[in-house]
Coordinates of C-alpha atoms in Angstrom, one line a residue:
Chain A
G239 CA 93.0 123.9 99.1
A240 CA 96.2 121.8 99.2
V241 CA 96.7 121.5 95.5
V242 CA 99.8 120.0 94.0
S243 CA 100.5 120.5 90.3
Q244 CA 102.8 118.2 88.4
H245 CA 104.1 118.7 84.9
P246 CA 104.4 117.3 82.4
S247 CA 101.7 114.6 82.6
R248 CA 103.2 112.5 79.9
V249 CA 106.6 112.4 78.2
I250 CA 107.7 110.2 75.3
C251 CA 111.3 110.6 74.3
K252 CA 114.4 108.8 72.9
S253 CA 116.9 106.9 74.9
G254 CA 119.7 109.2 76.2
T255 CA 117.4 112.2 76.7
S256 CA 117.2 113.9 80.1
V257 CA 113.7 114.7 81.3
K258 CA 112.7 117.2 84.0
I259 CA 109.5 116.8 86.0
E260 CA 108.2 119.7 88.0
C261 CA 106.1 119.5 91.2
R262 CA 104.5 122.7 92.6
S263 CA 102.4 123.3 95.7
L264 CA 99.9 125.9 94.5
D265 CA 98.3 127.1 97.7
F266 CA 100.6 126.1 100.5
Q267 CA 104.2 126.0 101.3
A268 CA 105.7 122.5 101.1
T269 CA 108.4 122.0 103.6
T270 CA 108.8 118.4 102.4
M271 CA 108.2 116.9 99.0
F272 CA 108.4 113.2 98.1
W273 CA 109.1 111.6 94.8
Y274 CA 107.7 108.2 94.1
R275 CA 107.8 105.7 91.3
Q276 CA 104.9 103.4 90.6
F277 CA 104.9 100.3 88.4
P278 CA 101.6 98.9 87.0
K279 CA 99.4 97.4 89.7
Q280 CA 102.0 98.0 92.4
S281 CA 102.4 100.3 95.4
L282 CA 104.2 103.7 95.6
M283 CA 107.9 103.2 95.8
L284 CA 109.6 106.1 97.6
M285 CA 112.6 107.3 95.6
A286 CA 113.7 110.3 97.7
T287 CA 112.6 112.9 100.2
S288 CA 113.2 116.5 99.3
N289 CA 113.5 119.3 101.8
E290 CA 113.6 123.0 100.8
G291 CA 117.1 124.4 100.7
S292 CA 118.9 121.1 101.4
K293 CA 120.0 118.0 99.6
A294 CA 117.5 115.3 98.9
T295 CA 117.6 112.1 100.9
Y296 CA 117.5 109.1 98.6
E297 CA 116.2 105.7 99.3
Q298 CA 118.5 102.7 99.1
G299 CA 119.0 101.6 95.6
V300 CA 118.1 104.9 94.0
E301 CA 120.9 106.4 92.0
K302 CA 121.5 110.0 93.0
D303 CA 123.3 110.9 89.8
K304 CA 120.5 109.3 87.7
F305 CA 117.6 111.0 89.5
L306 CA 118.6 114.6 90.3
I307 CA 116.3 116.4 92.7
N308 CA 116.2 120.1 93.4
H309 CA 114.0 121.8 95.9
A310 CA 114.9 125.4 95.5
S311 CA 111.8 127.0 97.0
L312 CA 108.9 126.1 99.3
T313 CA 106.6 125.6 96.4
L314 CA 108.8 123.9 93.8
S315 CA 110.7 120.6 93.5
T316 CA 112.1 119.1 90.3
L317 CA 113.1 115.6 89.4
T318 CA 115.5 115.2 86.4
V319 CA 115.9 111.8 85.0
T320 CA 119.3 112.0 83.3
S321 CA 120.2 110.1 80.2
A322 CA 117.0 108.1 80.4
H323 CA 116.8 104.5 79.2
P324 CA 113.8 102.3 78.5
E325 CA 114.1 100.7 82.0
D326 CA 113.4 104.2 83.4
S327 CA 109.9 104.1 81.8
S328 CA 107.4 104.4 84.7
F329 CA 104.8 106.5 86.4
Y330 CA 106.5 109.1 88.6
I331 CA 104.4 110.9 91.3
C332 CA 105.3 113.7 93.6
S333 CA 103.6 114.6 96.8
A334 CA 103.9 117.5 99.2
S335 CA 103.4 118.0 102.9
G336 CA 102.6 121.4 104.4
G337 CA 104.3 120.9 107.7
V338 CA 106.6 118.7 109.7
G339 CA 105.3 115.6 111.3
D340 CA 102.0 113.9 110.9
Q341 CA 100.6 115.9 108.0
P342 CA 98.6 114.4 105.1
Q343 CA 100.4 114.3 101.8
H344 CA 98.9 115.8 98.7
F345 CA 99.8 114.1 95.4
G346 CA 100.4 115.5 92.0
D347 CA 98.7 113.9 89.0
G348 CA 101.8 112.0 88.1
T349 CA 104.0 111.8 85.0
R350 CA 103.9 108.9 82.6
L351 CA 107.5 108.6 81.3
S352 CA 108.0 106.4 78.2
I353 CA 111.6 106.0 76.8
L354 CA 111.9 104.6 73.4
Chain B
G1485 CA 112.3 101.2 109.8
E1486 CA 108.5 101.0 109.5
N1487 CA 106.9 98.0 107.8
V1488 CA 103.3 98.1 106.7
E1489 CA 101.4 95.0 105.7
Q1490 CA 98.1 95.4 103.8
H1491 CA 95.4 92.7 103.2
P1492 CA 93.8 91.6 101.1
S1493 CA 95.5 92.5 97.8
T1494 CA 92.2 92.1 95.9
L1495 CA 88.7 92.4 97.2
S1496 CA 85.6 91.8 95.2
V1497 CA 82.1 92.6 96.6
Q1498 CA 78.6 93.1 95.4
E1499 CA 77.1 96.6 95.3
G1500 CA 75.6 97.4 98.7
D1501 CA 77.9 95.1 100.6
S1502 CA 80.6 96.3 103.1
A1503 CA 84.3 96.1 102.4
V1504 CA 87.1 95.9 105.0
I1505 CA 90.8 96.4 104.3
K1506 CA 93.3 95.8 107.1
C1507 CA 96.8 97.0 107.7
T1508 CA 99.4 96.3 110.3
Y1509 CA 102.5 98.3 111.2
S1510 CA 105.6 97.6 113.0
D1511 CA 106.9 100.9 114.5
S1512 CA 105.2 101.7 117.8
A1513 CA 106.2 105.4 117.3
S1514 CA 103.9 105.7 114.3
N1515 CA 101.1 108.1 115.2
Y1516 CA 99.4 109.1 111.9
F1517 CA 97.6 106.7 109.6
P1518 CA 96.1 108.0 106.3
W1519 CA 94.2 106.1 103.7
Y1520 CA 94.4 106.9 100.0
K1521 CA 92.2 106.0 97.0
Q1522 CA 93.8 105.7 93.6
E1523 CA 91.7 105.3 90.5
L1524 CA 93.4 104.0 87.4
G1525 CA 96.0 106.4 86.0
K1526 CA 95.1 109.1 88.5
R1527 CA 96.7 110.5 91.7
P1528 CA 96.2 108.9 95.1
Q1529 CA 93.6 111.0 97.0
L1530 CA 93.3 111.2 100.8
I1531 CA 90.0 109.8 101.8
I1532 CA 90.3 109.5 105.6
D1533 CA 93.0 109.6 108.2
I1534 CA 93.3 108.8 111.9
R1535 CA 95.8 109.9 114.6
S1536 CA 96.9 107.7 117.5
N1537 CA 94.9 109.6 120.1
V1538 CA 91.6 108.2 118.8
G1539 CA 90.4 104.7 118.1
E1540 CA 87.8 105.3 115.4
K1541 CA 86.8 108.0 112.9
K1542 CA 83.9 108.1 110.5
D1543 CA 83.0 110.1 107.4
Q1544 CA 79.7 109.1 105.9
R1545 CA 80.2 105.6 104.4
I1546 CA 83.8 105.4 105.3
A1547 CA 85.3 104.6 108.7
V1548 CA 88.7 103.8 110.0
T1549 CA 89.6 102.0 113.3
L1550 CA 92.9 101.9 115.0
N1551 CA 94.2 99.5 117.6
K1552 CA 97.5 100.8 118.9
T1553 CA 98.1 97.9 121.2
A1554 CA 97.9 95.4 118.3
K1555 CA 99.4 97.8 115.8
H1556 CA 96.7 97.5 113.2
F1557 CA 94.2 99.7 111.6
S1558 CA 91.3 99.1 109.2
L1559 CA 89.3 100.8 106.5
H1560 CA 85.6 100.1 106.4
I1561 CA 83.4 101.0 103.5
T1562 CA 79.6 100.5 103.9
E1563 CA 77.0 100.3 101.2
T1564 CA 79.6 100.0 98.5
Q1565 CA 79.0 101.5 95.1
P1566 CA 80.6 100.8 91.7
E1567 CA 82.4 104.2 91.9
D1568 CA 84.2 102.9 95.0
S1569 CA 86.1 100.6 92.7
A1570 CA 89.8 101.6 92.9
V1571 CA 93.1 100.7 94.6
Y1572 CA 93.3 101.7 98.3
F1573 CA 96.5 102.3 100.1
C1574 CA 97.1 102.6 103.8
A1575 CA 100.1 104.4 105.2
A1576 CA 101.8 104.9 108.5
L1577 CA 103.9 107.9 109.7
G1578 CA 106.0 108.0 112.8
G1579 CA 109.1 109.7 114.1
S1580 CA 110.8 109.8 110.7
Y1581 CA 107.9 111.7 109.2
I1582 CA 108.4 109.6 106.1
P1583 CA 105.2 107.7 105.2
T1584 CA 105.4 104.0 104.6
F1585 CA 102.7 102.7 102.3
G1586 CA 101.0 99.3 102.2
R1587 CA 101.1 97.4 98.9
G1588 CA 97.5 98.4 98.1
T1589 CA 94.1 96.7 97.8
S1590 CA 92.3 96.5 94.5
L1591 CA 88.6 96.9 95.4
I1592 CA 86.1 95.8 92.8
V1593 CA 82.4 96.5 93.3
H1594 CA 80.1 94.6 91.1
P1595 CA 76.8 96.3 90.1

């Protein structure tokens, strides 16, 4: 149980392209989803917290207009990197929590984004 | 907000030895402490967790201890095997319900 599916696993595209990443909870309802960015050999950097039906809460330094998050249902959250540039190249991972409070997070497989 | 410190950043052991990774946290309201294992290019996977109402939890070769007074918790891996090689992250959750991760420990188990 507690499976989180993230797509696509890898994206290579030209600078200026917008890229959408999907995160789905397959067998549970995700009240909260988190979006992380991870650089090589570094920890998970929280970008934003997404709650179903409400606006995402972004961490300091993360541009809301650059990284659009939509959490339209209890099983789906999307991250759109708008007008991506080479510096946006990174590993993006989502996670989902099934309840409020001290619940374990379940991670997606991540998306390797490469902007040429 | 919460601040989680994790040490060491790199840990190299021989197969069969024990490995210990330590984390400290700052928010006394934190009450849930999960540990994740991340292999290269893969997702972090929950390996064990502990809540503030217990001091120790064990699952086969893996154990976690929690000292709420000192605000630190540790991961213990006994009889290490090469497949234990990975990056391990500790995390703490409290009143905000937003997890704060440590910087990670790269564990290398030499055959």
